[in-house]
Tab-separated table of C-alpha atoms in Angstrom:
chain	number	residue	atom	x	y	z
W	1	UNK	CA	-4.678	2.594	-26.801
W	2	UNK	CA	-2.281	1.644	-24.138
W	3	UNK	CA	-2.231	-2.410	-24.072
W	4	UNK	CA	-2.956	-4.541	-21.653
W	5	UNK	CA	-2.116	-5.441	-18.924
W	6	UNK	CA	-0.881	-8.589	-17.479
W	7	UNK	CA	-0.937	-10.319	-13.802
W	8	UNK	CA	1.606	-12.682	-12.922
W	9	UNK	CA	-0.416	-15.113	-13.370
W	10	UNK	CA	-1.620	-14.544	-17.118
W	11	UNK	CA	1.179	-17.858	-17.612
W	12	UNK	CA	-1.243	-20.311	-16.230
W	13	UNK	CA	-4.641	-19.378	-17.464
W	14	UNK	CA	-3.320	-20.117	-20.767
W	15	UNK	CA	-2.263	-23.746	-19.690
W	16	UNK	CA	-5.539	-23.855	-17.940
W	17	UNK	CA	-7.549	-22.859	-21.018
W	18	UNK	CA	-8.863	-19.651	-19.643
W	19	UNK	CA	-10.452	-17.801	-21.978
W	20	UNK	CA	-8.870	-14.615	-21.625
W	21	UNK	CA	-10.646	-11.293	-21.995
W	22	UNK	CA	-9.991	-7.255	-21.215
W	23	UNK	CA	-11.401	-5.693	-17.849
W	24	UNK	CA	-10.162	-2.507	-16.063
W	25	UNK	CA	-6.954	-2.254	-18.455
W	26	UNK	CA	-5.848	-5.093	-18.562
W	27	UNK	CA	-5.964	-8.831	-19.646
W	28	UNK	CA	-7.953	-11.294	-17.291
W	29	UNK	CA	-10.131	-14.742	-17.025
W	30	UNK	CA	-13.038	-14.719	-17.902
W	31	UNK	CA	-13.980	-18.355	-17.255
W	32	UNK	CA	-12.467	-21.620	-17.813
W	33	UNK	CA	-14.183	-24.886	-17.477
W	34	UNK	CA	-17.185	-22.200	-17.778
W	35	UNK	CA	-19.578	-19.157	-15.432
W	36	UNK	CA	-22.137	-21.768	-14.229
W	37	UNK	CA	-19.630	-23.722	-13.232
W	38	UNK	CA	-17.745	-22.407	-11.880
W	39	UNK	CA	-20.531	-20.448	-9.622
W	40	UNK	CA	-21.231	-23.872	-7.868
W	41	UNK	CA	-18.261	-24.685	-6.567
W	42	UNK	CA	-17.626	-20.925	-5.442
W	43	UNK	CA	-21.335	-22.348	-3.544
W	44	UNK	CA	-20.630	-25.186	-3.012
W	45	UNK	CA	-16.828	-25.691	-2.227
W	46	UNK	CA	-13.808	-22.917	-3.131
W	47	UNK	CA	-12.963	-21.019	-5.443
W	48	UNK	CA	-9.432	-19.563	-6.360
W	49	UNK	CA	-9.348	-15.848	-7.997
W	50	UNK	CA	-7.168	-13.479	-9.050
W	51	UNK	CA	-7.300	-10.291	-8.414
W	52	UNK	CA	-3.935	-9.775	-8.820
W	53	UNK	CA	-5.012	-6.376	-11.400
W	54	UNK	CA	-6.303	-4.499	-7.624
W	55	UNK	CA	-4.515	-1.645	-6.834
W	56	UNK	CA	-2.262	-0.896	-3.459
W	57	UNK	CA	-1.317	2.031	-1.506
W	58	UNK	CA	0.770	2.240	1.249
W	59	UNK	CA	0.318	5.429	4.047
W	60	UNK	CA	2.342	5.968	6.461
W	61	UNK	CA	2.558	8.761	8.494
W	62	UNK	CA	-0.477	11.050	11.021
W	63	UNK	CA	-3.805	10.166	10.046
W	64	UNK	CA	-5.338	13.096	11.373
W	65	UNK	CA	-2.461	16.055	10.202
W	66	UNK	CA	-1.785	14.553	6.785
W	67	UNK	CA	-4.603	15.220	5.524
W	68	UNK	CA	-5.809	11.233	5.267
W	69	UNK	CA	-8.456	11.725	7.628
W	70	UNK	CA	-10.876	13.552	5.231
W	71	UNK	CA	-10.187	11.972	2.312
W	72	UNK	CA	-13.011	9.373	1.855
W	73	UNK	CA	-16.456	9.077	3.868
W	74	UNK	CA	-15.605	7.456	6.317
W	75	UNK	CA	-13.378	7.725	9.630
W	76	UNK	CA	-9.448	6.096	8.628
W	77	UNK	CA	-7.724	7.071	12.567
W	78	UNK	CA	-11.008	4.983	14.118
W	79	UNK	CA	-10.238	1.751	12.434
W	80	UNK	CA	-9.034	-0.658	15.020
W	81	UNK	CA	-5.373	-1.702	13.563
W	82	UNK	CA	-6.306	-5.285	12.327
W	83	UNK	CA	-9.273	-4.534	10.290
W	84	UNK	CA	-10.869	-2.657	7.320
W	85	UNK	CA	-14.099	-0.270	6.118
W	86	UNK	CA	-15.427	-0.233	2.491
W	87	UNK	CA	-15.987	2.665	1.602
W	88	UNK	CA	-15.786	5.943	-1.055
W	89	UNK	CA	-14.113	8.726	-2.827
W	90	UNK	CA	-16.314	10.873	-3.260
W	91	UNK	CA	-15.917	14.293	-5.745
W	92	UNK	CA	-16.067	18.612	-4.550
W	93	UNK	CA	-19.929	17.024	-6.314
W	94	UNK	CA	-20.596	13.926	-4.107
W	95	UNK	CA	-20.180	11.539	-6.803
W	96	UNK	CA	-17.835	8.235	-6.963
W	97	UNK	CA	-14.402	8.657	-7.614
W	98	UNK	CA	-14.323	5.299	-6.445
W	99	UNK	CA	-15.074	2.861	-4.241
W	100	UNK	CA	-12.679	1.536	-2.269
W	101	UNK	CA	-11.529	-0.726	1.244
W	102	UNK	CA	-8.814	0.466	3.744
W	103	UNK	CA	-6.715	-1.719	5.739
W	104	UNK	CA	-5.489	-0.109	9.274
W	105	UNK	CA	-2.041	-1.897	9.737
W	106	UNK	CA	-0.312	-0.103	12.097
W	107	UNK	CA	-1.670	3.241	13.893
W	108	UNK	CA	0.195	4.906	11.428
W	109	UNK	CA	0.116	2.726	8.566
W	110	UNK	CA	-2.541	1.323	6.634
W	111	UNK	CA	-3.007	0.471	3.234
W	112	UNK	CA	-5.943	1.422	0.927
W	113	UNK	CA	-7.775	-1.813	-1.787
W	114	UNK	CA	-8.765	0.353	-5.363
W	115	UNK	CA	-10.405	-0.739	-8.406
W	116	UNK	CA	-8.321	-1.905	-11.712
W	117	UNK	CA	-9.723	1.301	-13.623
W	118	UNK	CA	-9.242	3.553	-10.998
W	119	UNK	CA	-5.788	3.257	-10.381
W	120	UNK	CA	-4.138	6.363	-11.762
W	121	UNK	CA	-6.723	7.776	-11.004
W	122	UNK	CA	-7.683	7.546	-7.071
W	123	UNK	CA	-3.762	7.927	-6.281
W	124	UNK	CA	-3.914	11.167	-8.062
W	125	UNK	CA	-6.230	12.052	-6.416
W	126	UNK	CA	-5.581	10.597	-2.505
W	127	UNK	CA	-2.368	12.540	-3.118
W	128	UNK	CA	-3.634	15.944	-4.378
W	129	UNK	CA	-5.153	15.716	-0.784
W	130	UNK	CA	-3.013	15.191	1.619
W	131	UNK	CA	-0.076	17.873	3.088
W	132	UNK	CA	1.813	15.226	4.688
W	133	UNK	CA	3.028	11.541	5.397
W	134	UNK	CA	4.464	9.392	2.672
W	135	UNK	CA	1.988	7.769	0.458
W	136	UNK	CA	3.293	4.662	-1.935
W	137	UNK	CA	1.838	3.103	-5.104
W	138	UNK	CA	2.613	-0.401	-3.793
W	139	UNK	CA	0.916	-2.266	-7.037
W	140	UNK	CA	3.179	-3.553	-9.408
W	141	UNK	CA	4.697	-5.098	-5.978
W	142	UNK	CA	1.338	-6.685	-4.856
W	143	UNK	CA	0.055	-10.217	-5.609
W	144	UNK	CA	-3.312	-10.744	-4.308
W	145	UNK	CA	-5.414	-14.209	-4.545
W	146	UNK	CA	-8.850	-14.441	-3.548
W	147	UNK	CA	-10.603	-18.155	-2.110
W	148	UNK	CA	-14.064	-18.058	-1.834
W	149	UNK	CA	-16.584	-20.417	-0.646
W	150	UNK	CA	-17.690	-22.377	2.613
W	151	UNK	CA	-15.051	-25.115	2.280
W	152	UNK	CA	-12.079	-21.599	2.063
W	153	UNK	CA	-11.330	-22.174	5.386
W	154	UNK	CA	-11.027	-25.842	5.776
W	155	UNK	CA	-8.373	-25.212	2.767
W	156	UNK	CA	-6.670	-22.418	4.077
W	157	UNK	CA	-6.138	-23.426	7.271
W	158	UNK	CA	-3.376	-26.123	5.815
W	159	UNK	CA	-1.653	-23.850	3.903
W	160	UNK	CA	-1.003	-20.884	6.338
W	161	UNK	CA	-1.678	-21.847	9.566
W	162	UNK	CA	-5.210	-22.712	12.125
W	163	UNK	CA	-4.977	-19.639	13.217
W	164	UNK	CA	-6.786	-17.663	10.216
W	165	UNK	CA	-9.559	-19.880	11.490
W	166	UNK	CA	-10.828	-17.250	14.224
W	167	UNK	CA	-10.852	-13.968	12.520
W	168	UNK	CA	-14.059	-12.599	12.222
W	169	UNK	CA	-15.707	-10.585	8.810
W	170	UNK	CA	-13.893	-7.588	7.629
W	171	UNK	CA	-10.286	-8.088	9.932
W	172	UNK	CA	-7.215	-9.246	9.381
W	173	UNK	CA	-3.361	-10.625	10.421
W	174	UNK	CA	-0.824	-10.018	9.254
W	175	UNK	CA	1.519	-13.719	8.659
W	176	UNK	CA	3.933	-16.208	7.381
W	177	UNK	CA	2.535	-17.194	3.828
W	178	UNK	CA	5.161	-19.664	2.140
W	179	UNK	CA	7.592	-17.830	4.233
W	180	UNK	CA	7.765	-14.608	3.386
W	181	UNK	CA	5.095	-11.586	4.849
W	182	UNK	CA	1.678	-11.457	3.939
W	183	UNK	CA	-1.517	-10.015	5.178
W	184	UNK	CA	-4.642	-12.858	5.394
W	185	UNK	CA	-7.624	-10.963	5.297
W	186	UNK	CA	-11.682	-12.121	5.972
W	187	UNK	CA	-13.654	-10.169	2.849
W	188	UNK	CA	-13.731	-10.198	-0.811
W	189	UNK	CA	-16.764	-9.706	-3.517
W	190	UNK	CA	-19.016	-12.899	-3.310
W	191	UNK	CA	-21.156	-13.151	-0.161
W	192	UNK	CA	-19.488	-16.686	0.675
W	193	UNK	CA	-17.764	-17.068	3.946
W	194	UNK	CA	-13.557	-16.343	2.231
W	195	UNK	CA	-10.324	-14.523	2.154
W	196	UNK	CA	-7.823	-12.101	0.237
W	197	UNK	CA	-4.617	-12.776	0.453
W	198	UNK	CA	-1.994	-10.310	0.123
W	199	UNK	CA	1.433	-11.155	-0.649
W	200	UNK	CA	4.658	-9.935	-2.384
W	201	UNK	CA	4.292	-10.380	-6.026
W	202	UNK	CA	7.068	-12.920	-7.038
W	203	UNK	CA	5.138	-15.694	-4.706
W	204	UNK	CA	1.090	-15.502	-6.978
W	205	UNK	CA	2.075	-18.123	-9.116
W	206	UNK	CA	3.626	-20.594	-6.528
W	207	UNK	CA	0.563	-19.487	-4.122
W	208	UNK	CA	-1.504	-20.209	-6.613
W	209	UNK	CA	-0.395	-24.193	-7.491
W	210	UNK	CA	-0.355	-24.628	-4.071
W	211	UNK	CA	-3.854	-23.957	-2.480
W	212	UNK	CA	-5.034	-25.760	-6.938
W	213	UNK	CA	-3.216	-29.332	-5.353
W	214	UNK	CA	-6.227	-29.230	-3.142
W	215	UNK	CA	-8.638	-30.973	-5.220
W	216	UNK	CA	-11.510	-28.833	-2.755
W	217	UNK	CA	-10.374	-25.562	-4.878
W	218	UNK	CA	-10.816	-24.423	-8.382
W	219	UNK	CA	-10.025	-21.833	-10.077
W	220	UNK	CA	-12.520	-19.282	-11.051
W	221	UNK	CA	-12.946	-16.170	-13.760
W	222	UNK	CA	-14.784	-12.316	-13.284
W	223	UNK	CA	-17.167	-14.526	-15.121
W	224	UNK	CA	-17.932	-16.099	-12.164
W	225	UNK	CA	-16.976	-13.213	-9.585
W	226	UNK	CA	-19.721	-11.271	-11.738
W	227	UNK	CA	-22.587	-13.370	-11.103
W	228	UNK	CA	-21.677	-13.968	-7.009
W	229	UNK	CA	-21.337	-10.036	-6.169
W	230	UNK	CA	-24.584	-9.299	-7.445
W	231	UNK	CA	-26.669	-12.484	-6.538
W	232	UNK	CA	-25.097	-10.666	-2.946
W	233	UNK	CA	-25.887	-7.019	-4.170
W	234	UNK	CA	-22.903	-5.716	-4.268
W	235	UNK	CA	-22.289	-2.496	-7.109
W	236	UNK	CA	-19.052	-2.436	-9.279
W	237	UNK	CA	-18.183	0.697	-10.265
W	238	UNK	CA	-17.977	1.179	-13.763
W	239	UNK	CA	-21.521	-0.267	-14.373
W	240	UNK	CA	-23.336	0.482	-11.238
W	241	UNK	CA	-21.325	3.606	-9.474
W	242	UNK	CA	-19.596	5.952	-11.240
W	243	UNK	CA	-18.307	9.682	-10.827
W	244	UNK	CA	-21.876	10.973	-12.063
W	245	UNK	CA	-24.000	8.672	-8.994
W	246	UNK	CA	-23.533	9.508	-5.080
W	247	UNK	CA	-23.986	6.890	-2.264
W	248	UNK	CA	-27.402	8.399	-1.625
W	249	UNK	CA	-28.141	7.358	-5.233
W	250	UNK	CA	-27.417	3.894	-5.055
W	251	UNK	CA	-28.246	3.282	-1.604
W	252	UNK	CA	-25.065	2.813	-0.156
W	253	UNK	CA	-25.446	5.683	2.522
W	254	UNK	CA	-24.930	3.130	5.638
W	255	UNK	CA	-20.803	3.792	4.087
W	256	UNK	CA	-21.208	7.662	5.109
W	257	UNK	CA	-20.191	9.013	8.619
W	258	UNK	CA	-21.737	12.386	8.000
W	259	UNK	CA	-20.764	13.791	10.999
W	260	UNK	CA	-16.529	13.538	9.712
W	261	UNK	CA	-15.689	15.918	7.116
W	262	UNK	CA	-14.723	14.199	3.482
W	263	UNK	CA	-14.682	16.147	0.117
W	264	UNK	CA	-18.416	16.100	-1.310
W	265	UNK	CA	-19.840	15.903	1.567
W	266	UNK	CA	-21.635	19.639	1.864
W	267	UNK	CA	-23.092	18.114	-2.500
W	268	UNK	CA	-23.770	15.153	-0.468
W	269	UNK	CA	-26.085	16.912	2.491
W	270	UNK	CA	-27.934	18.681	0.044
W	271	UNK	CA	-29.177	15.753	-1.991
W	272	UNK	CA	-30.064	14.290	1.275
W	273	UNK	CA	-32.414	17.157	1.768
W	274	UNK	CA	-34.166	17.992	-1.568
W	275	UNK	CA	-34.039	14.307	-2.468
W	276	UNK	CA	-33.109	12.691	-4.892
W	277	UNK	CA	-34.220	12.478	-8.824
W	278	UNK	CA	-33.170	9.052	-9.215
W	279	UNK	CA	-32.741	5.748	-7.588
W	280	UNK	CA	-31.067	2.325	-7.760
W	281	UNK	CA	-33.645	-0.460	-7.936
W	282	UNK	CA	-33.523	-4.126	-8.352
W	283	UNK	CA	-35.824	-6.255	-9.908
W	284	UNK	CA	-36.382	-10.667	-10.220
W	285	UNK	CA	-37.318	-11.407	-13.853
W	286	UNK	CA	-40.030	-13.405	-14.721
W	287	UNK	CA	-38.684	-16.427	-16.465
W	288	UNK	CA	-35.424	-17.367	-17.324
W	289	UNK	CA	-33.854	-14.362	-19.376
W	290	UNK	CA	-31.183	-12.067	-18.315
W	291	UNK	CA	-31.739	-8.596	-17.725
W	292	UNK	CA	-28.431	-6.694	-19.779
W	293	UNK	CA	-26.570	-2.855	-19.093
W	294	UNK	CA	-28.561	-0.016	-20.492
W	295	UNK	CA	-31.620	-2.546	-21.218
W	296	UNK	CA	-34.343	0.458	-20.725
W	297	UNK	CA	-36.819	-0.163	-17.782
W	298	UNK	CA	-39.951	0.420	-17.842
W	299	UNK	CA	-42.887	1.601	-15.746
W	300	UNK	CA	-47.101	1.495	-16.309
W	301	UNK	CA	-45.758	2.116	-19.563
W	302	UNK	CA	-43.015	5.030	-18.992
W	303	UNK	CA	-39.587	4.559	-19.448
W	304	UNK	CA	-37.993	4.525	-15.730
W	305	UNK	CA	-35.130	4.333	-16.225
W	306	UNK	CA	-31.847	2.029	-17.374
W	307	UNK	CA	-30.456	-1.503	-16.297
W	308	UNK	CA	-26.648	-0.693	-14.747
W	309	UNK	CA	-26.051	-5.121	-13.989
W	310	UNK	CA	-27.932	-7.967	-14.821
W	311	UNK	CA	-27.439	-11.519	-15.350
W	312	UNK	CA	-29.617	-15.214	-15.190
W	313	UNK	CA	-28.819	-16.192	-11.093
W	314	UNK	CA	-28.125	-19.808	-11.203
W	315	UNK	CA	-29.097	-19.890	-7.098
W	316	UNK	CA	-33.217	-18.173	-8.143
W	317	UNK	CA	-32.851	-19.750	-11.607
W	318	UNK	CA	-34.165	-16.695	-12.827
W	319	UNK	CA	-32.941	-13.333	-14.560
W	320	UNK	CA	-31.506	-10.643	-11.449
W	321	UNK	CA	-30.833	-7.534	-11.506
W	322	UNK	CA	-30.157	-3.427	-11.079
W	323	UNK	CA	-30.360	0.297	-12.074
W	324	UNK	CA	-31.355	3.535	-11.862
W	325	UNK	CA	-35.348	4.967	-12.172
W	326	UNK	CA	-37.220	6.986	-10.874
W	327	UNK	CA	-38.127	6.962	-7.450
W	328	UNK	CA	-41.423	6.068	-8.021
W	329	UNK	CA	-40.924	2.651	-9.882
W	330	UNK	CA	-37.880	1.366	-6.665
W	331	UNK	CA	-41.668	0.600	-4.426
W	332	UNK	CA	-41.456	-3.362	-3.049
W	333	UNK	CA	-43.727	-5.133	-4.949
W	334	UNK	CA	-43.247	-2.691	-8.342
W	335	UNK	CA	-43.970	-4.443	-11.369
W	336	UNK	CA	-41.811	-3.105	-13.904
W	337	UNK	CA	-41.344	-4.088	-17.937
W	338	UNK	CA	-37.231	-4.428	-19.132
W	339	UNK	CA	-36.721	-3.955	-23.089
W	340	UNK	CA	-34.115	-3.755	-25.574
W	341	UNK	CA	-35.193	-4.068	-29.268
W	342	UNK	CA	-37.773	-6.848	-29.704
W	343	UNK	CA	-36.453	-8.511	-26.041
W	344	UNK	CA	-39.391	-7.257	-22.683
W	345	UNK	CA	-39.379	-8.952	-19.967
W	346	UNK	CA	-41.404	-8.569	-17.004
W	347	UNK	CA	-39.626	-8.495	-13.420
W	348	UNK	CA	-40.863	-6.957	-9.991
W	349	UNK	CA	-39.224	-4.651	-7.293
W	350	UNK	CA	-37.179	-6.927	-5.206
W	351	UNK	CA	-34.789	-6.335	-2.016
W	352	UNK	CA	-31.188	-7.172	-2.256
W	353	UNK	CA	-29.447	-8.866	-1.279
W	354	UNK	CA	-31.604	-11.680	-3.849
W	355	UNK	CA	-29.700	-14.420	-2.590
W	356	UNK	CA	-28.852	-15.218	1.458
W	357	UNK	CA	-27.753	-17.945	2.189
W	358	UNK	CA	-23.844	-17.947	1.864
W	359	UNK	CA	-21.405	-18.504	4.518
W	360	UNK	CA	-19.928	-15.116	4.732
W	361	UNK	CA	-20.302	-14.131	7.758
W	362	UNK	CA	-20.178	-18.154	9.530
């Protein structure tokens, strides 16, 4: 087994007495003060996340002639400079190799941000599909911090400058942070107003300390991040989506542009024509119990699927989860039973997001 990788902030997490655990091949902070407290702070103030484990690739060249335009389920060439777009890297069968975001840095330049556990696999898959241009893995030299929460705009404006206040959702600026070139993006994984800051890895610790000097900011770990993302219905790669899952099955067809060519398109068109045999369902439990990954989902006395993500939602005061079931069990209002060994909980199929009160688009 390969040793766990560490982010530039590893020593800082130890100083803060964070609970550390493996995630995607990295040694990452799961919690500091506690998952519920950190979740609450993100929903009410501003939480700071170490996301340096994510992968970043840099492409330079002709987007069309290089073949990059056909790599993803969306058009890179149509992304305006200064904006970003979410979508998928698929295999030939339409399965999701990864979900990712592409940032259009210049007419001939783009940055691809991918999940930590799939960095090497993604780089190999994309490289194999390119016939030109320069494509580099810049993960090791890139630091990434996420500042998320309703006060994040005011906090970050005091560090970076007032220009960040005008950044719309899924737009970014290239600016100086702590005297070095950086990208500040209005994106995130919590459903709150928030920003992702990309800067040289060597400056990450300094920015971490600078942001934590503000009493409105506290560090948050991956435990709180998981609860936050599930409350707003975001999928987690490796749990909710993977190479055996298509965007259609996962309810993410909105991020697939069928008007362009991409690897996996024919398989998706066939699946859309034939219909799916399983589909994503979101459900709310009628108690404070937490459903967990791999729990059974039952409908009308029959096992119809499996839970892929589940938590106790502090915002709703009950258990919530998502999973994959036979299509007839995914109807809104369908009564479901979540089971595991002697545990049984009644649930109801609901629409996403579970929590609609975030300040994401303010």
